[in-house]
Amino acid sequence: MERAVATIDRAALVHNLARVWDLAPAREVFAAVKADGYGHGAGVVATALAEAGCDGFAVSSLDEALQLRWAGITRPIMTLSQPLTADVLAAMGEHGITPVIFERAHLAALADYRGPELAAWLKLDSGMHRLGFPAYEARALTADIKAMTQVRLAGCMTHLGCADDPRDPLTHHQLACFDEALTGLDMPRSIANSAGVIAWPASHADRLRPGIMLYGSSPMTDRTSADLDLAPVMHLSAPLISRRDLGAGEPIGYGATWLTPEPMPIGVIGIGYGDGYPRHAPSGTPVAIGDAIVPLVGRVSMDMITVDLRAAPHAAIGDRATLWGRGLPVDDVAQAAGTIAYELFCRLTPRVRFDVL
Ligand SMILES: Cc1ncc(COP(=O)(O)O)c(C=O)c1O
């Protein structure tokens, strides 16, 4: 009996890339594959997306970029939050990786850089206040970078902080701020994450940087993955390893946090926080067996969770439960567990076996 298995569906990934193209036609798509492809396996994800025609990839660090190169990815790769030092720039030049400049110290390192030409992007802070230079400095910074001999200013980017909420005024402010800062500066622009692709056409610009929607989760507060026709890429399953019939008033699991309200069957599924299933998932978090939802009951342990089998009374040992994926949207599980799909995907541990379809 296999323990926890995450099955990665490459056709679903390619379907979701096509949704990006539908929503924002004729733009460059740089897929966000940081954190090991949002926990799906960066090499597998990037290879499938590159074969489908994705233009390039966005990762967090030089290490992540090099892992993609070692996985055989030859398309352009940009690093989103890699501090730029002399050593880092030398490696980027050698492997053709695109740095994003977001700190003053990076400018000094770039000015001293003497390797093969680097195509760098400048990051502006348009109001999220995480990374980037103040937007009003755009003109002066562009002039500084253009004066560097081995650096080509390939474009200018910013990141949206609240695009998941279509009513949030910050996005309008950020778009206006970025636009104003770049008035008269003729260069490619990149703004949109998944929420920008879906809900903010004015953010589409030249280069899109979608992440979560490619994996089949909705970033929006007001629309589900089904509404957006996004297909789940990861299907996480684990077997029913034991079951018992209990009387009313019996406690379940550590801390006895849940009592059976009536005589009922309880199932034990072979996945726990040691696999990355969230320990803080409360009783009621959905789990699926066949077509039935069998709510989690009691505390999540390291290797097991317990479920209420009343909706699937005939579930047998060896049957596989779905923790998220086809038939159980990851966003529903994330909402029940008080987190987001991004975190559920990223926290799976090496104990989970990965299969690729
Ligand atoms: C700078 C930047 N661009 C794009 C993305 C992709 O965002 P999402 O996964 O919400 O589409 C991220 C992810 O956090 C990011 O930090």
Tab-separated table of C-alpha atoms and ligand atoms in Angstrom:
chain	number	residue	atom	x	y	z
A	1	MET	CA	0.000	0.000	0.000
A	2	GLU	CA	1.556	3.322	-1.093
A	3	ARG	CA	1.698	6.012	1.549
A	4	ALA	CA	1.156	9.653	0.574
A	5	VAL	CA	1.561	10.253	-3.163
A	6	ALA	CA	1.466	13.597	-4.994
A	7	THR	CA	0.636	13.063	-8.653
A	8	ILE	CA	1.666	15.927	-10.931
A	9	ASP	CA	-0.507	16.303	-14.012
A	10	ARG	CA	1.461	17.993	-16.802
A	11	ALA	CA	-1.576	18.252	-19.076
A	12	ALA	CA	-3.338	20.287	-16.366
A	13	LEU	CA	-0.325	22.596	-16.187
A	14	VAL	CA	-0.397	23.160	-19.935
A	15	HIS	CA	-4.170	23.754	-19.779
A	16	ASN	CA	-3.611	26.449	-17.136
A	17	LEU	CA	-0.886	28.074	-19.259
A	18	ALA	CA	-3.426	28.227	-22.082
A	19	ARG	CA	-5.801	30.010	-19.661
A	20	VAL	CA	-3.096	32.645	-19.116
A	21	TRP	CA	-2.845	33.082	-22.880
A	22	ASP	CA	-6.670	33.364	-23.138
A	23	LEU	CA	-6.878	35.991	-20.409
A	24	ALA	CA	-3.866	38.048	-21.504
A	25	PRO	CA	-3.114	37.285	-25.159
A	26	ALA	CA	0.156	38.140	-26.879
A	27	ARG	CA	2.229	38.870	-23.776
A	28	GLU	CA	5.462	37.225	-22.723
A	29	VAL	CA	4.806	34.639	-19.994
A	30	PHE	CA	7.453	34.120	-17.328
A	31	ALA	CA	6.071	31.350	-15.111
A	32	ALA	CA	6.842	31.650	-11.400
A	33	VAL	CA	8.480	28.332	-10.467
A	34	LYS	CA	10.199	29.416	-7.264
A	35	ALA	CA	10.148	27.233	-4.127
A	36	ASP	CA	10.607	24.125	-6.272
A	37	GLY	CA	7.779	25.025	-8.607
A	38	TYR	CA	5.446	25.878	-5.700
A	39	GLY	CA	6.236	22.426	-4.301
A	40	HIS	CA	5.383	20.609	-7.544
A	41	GLY	CA	8.991	20.006	-8.693
A	42	ALA	CA	10.566	22.940	-10.548
A	43	GLY	CA	12.349	20.803	-13.155
A	44	VAL	CA	9.220	18.867	-14.134
A	45	VAL	CA	7.043	21.977	-14.170
A	46	ALA	CA	9.475	24.157	-16.118
A	47	THR	CA	10.210	21.431	-18.666
A	48	ALA	CA	6.497	20.870	-19.354
A	49	LEU	CA	5.806	24.604	-19.582
A	50	ALA	CA	8.824	25.248	-21.823
A	51	GLU	CA	7.711	22.480	-24.191
A	52	ALA	CA	4.264	24.109	-24.311
A	53	GLY	CA	5.805	27.455	-25.318
A	54	CYS	CA	6.210	29.362	-22.043
A	55	ASP	CA	8.718	32.164	-22.688
A	56	GLY	CA	10.737	32.025	-19.484
A	57	PHE	CA	10.773	31.461	-15.745
A	58	ALA	CA	10.845	33.515	-12.558
A	59	VAL	CA	12.570	32.066	-9.502
A	60	SER	CA	13.600	33.505	-6.177
A	61	SER	CA	17.351	32.952	-6.107
A	62	LEU	CA	20.452	32.137	-8.115
A	63	ASP	CA	20.414	28.629	-6.596
A	64	GLU	CA	16.917	28.043	-7.916
A	65	ALA	CA	17.918	29.384	-11.330
A	66	LEU	CA	20.937	27.062	-11.482
A	67	GLN	CA	18.779	24.086	-10.545
A	68	LEU	CA	16.644	24.850	-13.595
A	69	ARG	CA	19.722	25.106	-15.810
A	70	TRP	CA	20.908	21.730	-14.471
A	71	ALA	CA	17.449	20.334	-15.241
A	72	GLY	CA	18.074	21.317	-18.873
A	73	ILE	CA	16.035	24.539	-19.020
A	74	THR	CA	17.594	26.828	-21.631
A	75	ARG	CA	14.899	29.538	-21.685
A	76	PRO	CA	15.455	32.885	-19.930
A	77	ILE	CA	15.275	32.835	-16.130
A	78	MET	CA	14.877	35.880	-13.882
A	79	THR	CA	15.599	35.939	-10.146
A	80	LEU	CA	13.004	37.889	-8.156
A	81	SER	CA	14.687	38.398	-4.794
A	82	GLN	CA	18.354	37.446	-5.167
A	83	PRO	CA	20.775	39.979	-3.606
A	84	LEU	CA	23.337	40.907	-6.269
A	85	THR	CA	26.991	40.646	-5.277
A	86	ALA	CA	30.100	40.236	-7.453
A	87	ASP	CA	30.088	36.412	-7.099
A	88	VAL	CA	26.385	36.163	-7.844
A	89	LEU	CA	26.702	38.358	-10.940
A	90	ALA	CA	29.641	36.312	-12.230
A	91	ALA	CA	27.543	33.128	-11.991
A	92	MET	CA	24.553	34.860	-13.574
A	93	GLY	CA	26.688	36.014	-16.485
A	94	GLU	CA	28.114	32.524	-16.962
A	95	HIS	CA	24.667	30.884	-16.987
A	96	GLY	CA	22.694	33.608	-18.733
A	97	ILE	CA	20.428	34.437	-15.814
A	98	THR	CA	18.578	37.752	-15.526
A	99	PRO	CA	19.041	39.697	-12.290
A	100	VAL	CA	16.380	41.957	-10.823
A	101	ILE	CA	17.860	45.079	-9.219
A	102	PHE	CA	16.082	46.165	-6.046
A	103	GLU	CA	18.774	47.643	-3.749
A	104	ARG	CA	21.358	50.396	-4.092
A	105	ALA	CA	24.219	47.999	-3.305
A	106	HIS	CA	23.262	46.023	-6.424
A	107	LEU	CA	24.034	49.053	-8.586
A	108	ALA	CA	27.610	49.235	-7.308
A	109	ALA	CA	28.120	45.505	-7.942
A	110	LEU	CA	26.680	45.844	-11.455
A	111	ALA	CA	28.857	48.857	-12.245
A	112	ASP	CA	31.958	46.770	-11.392
A	113	TYR	CA	30.750	43.669	-13.272
A	114	ARG	CA	32.922	42.694	-16.251
A	115	GLY	CA	31.576	39.330	-17.514
A	116	PRO	CA	29.290	38.535	-20.473
A	117	GLU	CA	26.494	41.086	-20.913
A	118	LEU	CA	23.701	40.799	-18.327
A	119	ALA	CA	20.110	41.694	-19.234
A	120	ALA	CA	18.889	43.200	-15.968
A	121	TRP	CA	15.411	44.270	-14.826
A	122	LEU	CA	14.849	47.190	-12.501
A	123	LYS	CA	12.308	46.724	-9.712
A	124	LEU	CA	10.213	49.670	-8.551
A	125	ASP	CA	8.106	49.863	-5.412
A	126	SER	CA	4.715	51.179	-6.553
A	127	GLY	CA	3.057	50.847	-3.148
A	128	MET	CA	3.390	47.301	-1.783
A	129	HIS	CA	6.518	48.409	0.112
A	130	ARG	CA	8.306	45.066	0.051
A	131	LEU	CA	11.053	45.196	-2.621
A	132	GLY	CA	12.103	47.856	-5.095
A	133	PHE	CA	13.291	51.429	-5.443
A	134	PRO	CA	10.910	54.344	-4.866
A	135	ALA	CA	9.063	54.769	-8.166
A	136	TYR	CA	10.065	58.434	-8.512
A	137	GLU	CA	13.713	57.356	-8.857
A	138	ALA	CA	13.016	55.459	-12.092
A	139	ARG	CA	14.425	58.098	-14.411
A	140	ALA	CA	17.696	58.586	-12.533
A	141	LEU	CA	18.193	54.848	-12.017
A	142	THR	CA	17.609	54.052	-15.680
A	143	ALA	CA	20.219	56.604	-16.645
A	144	ASP	CA	22.711	55.071	-14.158
A	145	ILE	CA	22.131	51.554	-15.446
A	146	LYS	CA	22.311	52.592	-19.094
A	147	ALA	CA	25.774	54.022	-18.401
A	148	MET	CA	27.080	50.587	-17.326
A	149	THR	CA	29.136	48.772	-19.945
A	150	GLN	CA	28.250	45.110	-19.381
A	151	VAL	CA	24.645	45.589	-18.284
A	152	ARG	CA	21.645	46.037	-20.553
A	153	LEU	CA	18.489	47.411	-18.945
A	154	ALA	CA	15.971	44.890	-20.280
A	155	GLY	CA	12.879	46.195	-18.497
A	156	CYS	CA	11.205	47.560	-15.426
A	157	MET	CA	8.900	45.685	-13.069
A	158	THR	CA	6.755	46.105	-9.988
A	159	HIS	CA	4.626	43.756	-7.878
A	160	LEU	CA	0.980	44.092	-6.805
A	161	GLY	CA	0.101	43.651	-3.139
A	162	CYS	CA	-3.712	43.376	-3.224
A	163	ALA	CA	-4.667	42.273	-6.746
A	164	ASP	CA	-6.494	39.223	-5.343
A	165	ASP	CA	-9.314	41.570	-4.266
A	166	PRO	CA	-10.931	43.210	-7.308
A	167	ARG	CA	-12.319	45.993	-5.126
A	168	ASP	CA	-9.078	46.976	-3.430
A	169	PRO	CA	-8.088	50.552	-4.311
A	170	LEU	CA	-4.359	49.872	-3.792
A	171	THR	CA	-4.093	48.190	-7.201
A	172	HIS	CA	-5.395	51.304	-8.992
A	173	HIS	CA	-2.910	53.364	-7.043
A	174	GLN	CA	-0.020	51.003	-7.848
A	175	LEU	CA	-0.826	50.921	-11.570
A	176	ALA	CA	-1.015	54.718	-11.742
A	177	CYS	CA	2.188	55.128	-9.745
A	178	PHE	CA	4.142	52.713	-11.980
A	179	ASP	CA	2.773	54.266	-15.148
A	180	GLU	CA	3.636	57.772	-14.048
A	181	ALA	CA	7.154	56.778	-12.972
A	182	LEU	CA	7.848	55.336	-16.425
A	183	THR	CA	6.284	58.094	-18.500
A	184	GLY	CA	8.586	58.768	-21.430
A	185	LEU	CA	10.845	55.808	-20.599
A	186	ASP	CA	10.556	53.339	-23.429
A	187	MET	CA	11.253	49.825	-22.150
A	188	PRO	CA	9.409	46.550	-21.502
A	189	ARG	CA	7.283	46.462	-18.346
A	190	SER	CA	6.139	43.652	-16.069
A	191	ILE	CA	3.474	43.962	-13.379
A	192	ALA	CA	1.010	41.070	-13.347
A	193	ASN	CA	1.025	38.059	-11.043
A	194	SER	CA	-1.849	35.558	-11.438
A	195	ALA	CA	-4.400	37.916	-9.905
A	196	GLY	CA	-3.237	40.649	-12.290
A	197	VAL	CA	-3.622	38.284	-15.255
A	198	ILE	CA	-7.156	37.352	-14.153
A	199	ALA	CA	-8.643	40.593	-12.859
A	200	TRP	CA	-6.515	43.569	-13.897
A	201	PRO	CA	-6.083	43.913	-17.688
A	202	ALA	CA	-4.307	47.235	-17.136
A	203	SER	CA	-1.515	45.276	-15.412
A	204	HIS	CA	-0.813	42.960	-18.340
A	205	ALA	CA	1.951	45.142	-19.865
A	206	ASP	CA	4.710	43.232	-21.720
A	207	ARG	CA	5.698	40.368	-19.417
A	208	LEU	CA	3.329	38.363	-17.186
A	209	ARG	CA	4.609	36.560	-14.085
A	210	PRO	CA	1.828	34.102	-13.180
A	211	GLY	CA	2.458	31.507	-10.507
A	212	ILE	CA	-0.400	30.039	-8.501
A	213	MET	CA	-2.948	29.932	-11.347
A	214	LEU	CA	-0.607	27.691	-13.350
A	215	TYR	CA	-0.870	25.147	-10.538
A	216	GLY	CA	-4.671	25.296	-10.670
A	217	SER	CA	-5.486	27.385	-7.603
A	218	SER	CA	-7.488	30.604	-7.721
A	219	PRO	CA	-5.700	33.629	-6.287
A	220	MET	CA	-8.956	35.602	-6.227
A	221	THR	CA	-11.083	36.313	-3.183
A	222	ASP	CA	-14.260	36.240	-5.299
A	223	ARG	CA	-13.692	33.453	-7.833
A	224	THR	CA	-12.977	29.730	-7.526
A	225	SER	CA	-10.664	27.661	-9.688
A	226	ALA	CA	-13.784	26.174	-11.338
A	227	ASP	CA	-15.085	29.683	-12.134
A	228	LEU	CA	-11.744	30.397	-13.803
A	229	ASP	CA	-11.483	27.004	-15.565
A	230	LEU	CA	-8.191	26.169	-13.861
A	231	ALA	CA	-7.273	22.491	-13.515
A	232	PRO	CA	-5.548	21.062	-10.420
A	233	VAL	CA	-1.972	20.070	-11.191
A	234	MET	CA	-1.215	18.299	-7.898
A	235	HIS	CA	-3.389	15.412	-6.700
A	236	LEU	CA	-2.426	14.423	-3.147
A	237	SER	CA	-3.701	11.058	-1.957
A	238	ALA	CA	-3.068	8.653	0.916
A	239	PRO	CA	-4.550	5.285	1.907
A	240	LEU	CA	-7.131	4.408	4.514
A	241	ILE	CA	-4.949	2.281	6.802
A	242	SER	CA	-7.445	1.431	9.552
A	243	ARG	CA	-11.075	1.873	10.535
A	244	ARG	CA	-13.151	1.209	13.607
A	245	ASP	CA	-16.766	1.504	14.712
A	246	LEU	CA	-17.155	3.456	17.938
A	247	GLY	CA	-20.039	4.193	20.243
A	248	ALA	CA	-21.274	7.685	21.131
A	249	GLY	CA	-19.101	9.981	23.259
A	250	GLU	CA	-15.737	8.378	22.417
A	251	PRO	CA	-12.682	10.693	22.143
A	252	ILE	CA	-10.554	10.715	18.980
A	253	GLY	CA	-6.769	11.228	18.874
A	254	TYR	CA	-4.308	13.373	20.830
A	255	GLY	CA	-5.850	15.737	23.331
A	256	ALA	CA	-9.276	14.119	22.879
A	257	THR	CA	-10.387	17.287	21.075
A	258	TRP	CA	-13.317	15.598	19.298
A	259	LEU	CA	-15.955	13.208	20.666
A	260	THR	CA	-18.147	10.957	18.535
A	261	PRO	CA	-21.671	12.455	18.633
A	262	GLU	CA	-23.302	9.067	17.932
A	263	PRO	CA	-22.220	5.493	17.134
A	264	MET	CA	-20.149	5.885	13.972
A	265	PRO	CA	-17.236	4.658	11.843
A	266	ILE	CA	-13.864	6.423	12.141
A	267	GLY	CA	-11.187	6.056	9.466
A	268	VAL	CA	-7.426	6.491	9.824
A	269	ILE	CA	-5.577	7.856	6.771
A	270	GLY	CA	-1.817	7.484	6.355
A	271	ILE	CA	-0.741	11.112	6.055
A	272	GLY	CA	0.152	13.629	8.748
A	273	TYR	CA	2.247	16.673	9.488
A	274	GLY	CA	5.359	14.573	8.876
A	275	ASP	CA	4.276	14.614	5.230
A	276	GLY	CA	3.421	18.311	5.302
A	277	TYR	CA	-0.316	18.010	5.904
A	278	PRO	CA	-1.047	21.084	8.063
A	279	ARG	CA	-1.174	20.234	11.763
A	280	HIS	CA	-3.402	23.217	12.424
A	281	ALA	CA	-6.149	21.868	10.085
A	282	PRO	CA	-9.207	21.785	12.369
A	283	SER	CA	-11.953	19.178	12.671
A	284	GLY	CA	-14.219	19.664	9.669
A	285	THR	CA	-11.420	20.158	7.130
A	286	PRO	CA	-12.598	18.321	3.995
A	287	VAL	CA	-11.027	15.039	2.879
A	288	ALA	CA	-12.521	13.006	0.013
A	289	ILE	CA	-12.987	9.262	-0.363
A	290	GLY	CA	-14.629	8.346	-3.654
A	291	ASP	CA	-17.392	10.904	-4.138
A	292	ALA	CA	-17.910	11.475	-0.409
A	293	ILE	CA	-16.463	14.227	1.788
A	294	VAL	CA	-15.271	12.658	5.036
A	295	PRO	CA	-14.404	15.521	7.415
A	296	LEU	CA	-11.209	15.442	9.427
A	297	VAL	CA	-11.923	14.865	13.130
A	298	GLY	CA	-9.496	15.258	16.024
A	299	ARG	CA	-5.899	16.438	15.830
A	300	VAL	CA	-3.557	15.822	12.925
A	301	SER	CA	-0.697	13.564	14.066
A	302	MET	CA	2.735	13.072	12.491
A	303	ASP	CA	1.804	10.067	10.345
A	304	MET	CA	-1.991	9.915	10.416
A	305	ILE	CA	-5.249	11.810	10.367
A	306	THR	CA	-8.641	10.554	11.542
A	307	VAL	CA	-11.831	11.123	9.551
A	308	ASP	CA	-15.571	10.792	10.082
A	309	LEU	CA	-16.601	7.931	7.779
A	310	ARG	CA	-20.367	8.370	8.123
A	311	ALA	CA	-20.609	9.678	4.540
A	312	ALA	CA	-18.520	6.749	3.224
A	313	PRO	CA	-19.583	3.845	5.462
A	314	HIS	CA	-18.279	1.230	3.041
A	315	ALA	CA	-14.776	2.722	2.654
A	316	ALA	CA	-12.314	-0.156	2.960
A	317	ILE	CA	-8.725	-0.385	4.141
A	318	GLY	CA	-6.512	0.347	1.124
A	319	ASP	CA	-8.987	2.779	-0.459
A	320	ARG	CA	-7.265	6.035	-1.300
A	321	ALA	CA	-8.380	9.330	0.150
A	322	THR	CA	-7.841	12.654	-1.636
A	323	LEU	CA	-6.337	15.388	0.510
A	324	TRP	CA	-6.587	17.871	-2.386
A	325	GLY	CA	-6.642	17.747	-6.168
A	326	ARG	CA	-9.236	16.295	-8.552
A	327	GLY	CA	-12.618	16.323	-6.769
A	328	LEU	CA	-11.413	18.395	-3.800
A	329	PRO	CA	-10.098	21.903	-4.609
A	330	VAL	CA	-6.943	22.778	-2.700
A	331	ASP	CA	-8.460	26.200	-2.043
A	332	ASP	CA	-11.291	24.581	-0.007
A	333	VAL	CA	-8.745	22.735	2.140
A	334	ALA	CA	-6.614	25.867	2.533
A	335	GLN	CA	-9.617	27.911	3.601
A	336	ALA	CA	-10.669	25.320	6.183
A	337	ALA	CA	-7.100	25.165	7.499
A	338	GLY	CA	-6.715	28.960	7.695
A	339	THR	CA	-3.972	29.171	5.101
A	340	ILE	CA	-3.480	29.487	1.334
A	341	ALA	CA	-2.858	26.902	-1.380
A	342	TYR	CA	0.667	28.286	-1.889
A	343	GLU	CA	1.632	27.181	1.621
A	344	LEU	CA	-0.055	23.779	1.419
A	345	PHE	CA	1.862	23.010	-1.793
A	346	CYS	CA	5.211	24.274	-0.523
A	347	ARG	CA	5.232	22.477	2.798
A	348	LEU	CA	5.048	18.871	1.547
A	349	THR	CA	8.026	16.956	2.905
A	350	PRO	CA	10.381	14.526	1.131
A	351	ARG	CA	8.395	11.625	2.608
A	352	VAL	CA	5.675	12.247	0.001
A	353	ARG	CA	6.303	10.296	-3.195
A	354	PHE	CA	5.947	12.298	-6.395
A	355	ASP	CA	4.567	10.702	-9.571
A	356	VAL	CA	4.384	12.548	-12.868
A	357	LEU	CA	1.582	12.036	-15.374
B	1	LIG	C1	7.583	39.277	-7.733
B	1	LIG	C2	6.602	38.174	-7.965
B	1	LIG	N1	6.050	38.034	-9.172
B	1	LIG	C3	5.152	37.065	-9.444
B	1	LIG	C4	4.761	36.164	-8.467
B	1	LIG	C5	3.713	35.124	-8.775
B	1	LIG	O1	2.576	35.348	-7.980
B	1	LIG	P1	1.292	34.401	-8.037
B	1	LIG	O2	1.750	33.043	-7.614
B	1	LIG	O3	0.347	34.999	-7.049
B	1	LIG	O4	0.811	34.427	-9.425
B	1	LIG	C6	5.317	36.274	-7.200
B	1	LIG	C7	4.909	35.342	-6.149
B	1	LIG	O5	4.845	35.582	-5.011
B	1	LIG	C8	6.265	37.305	-6.936
B	1	LIG	O6	6.816	37.455	-5.724
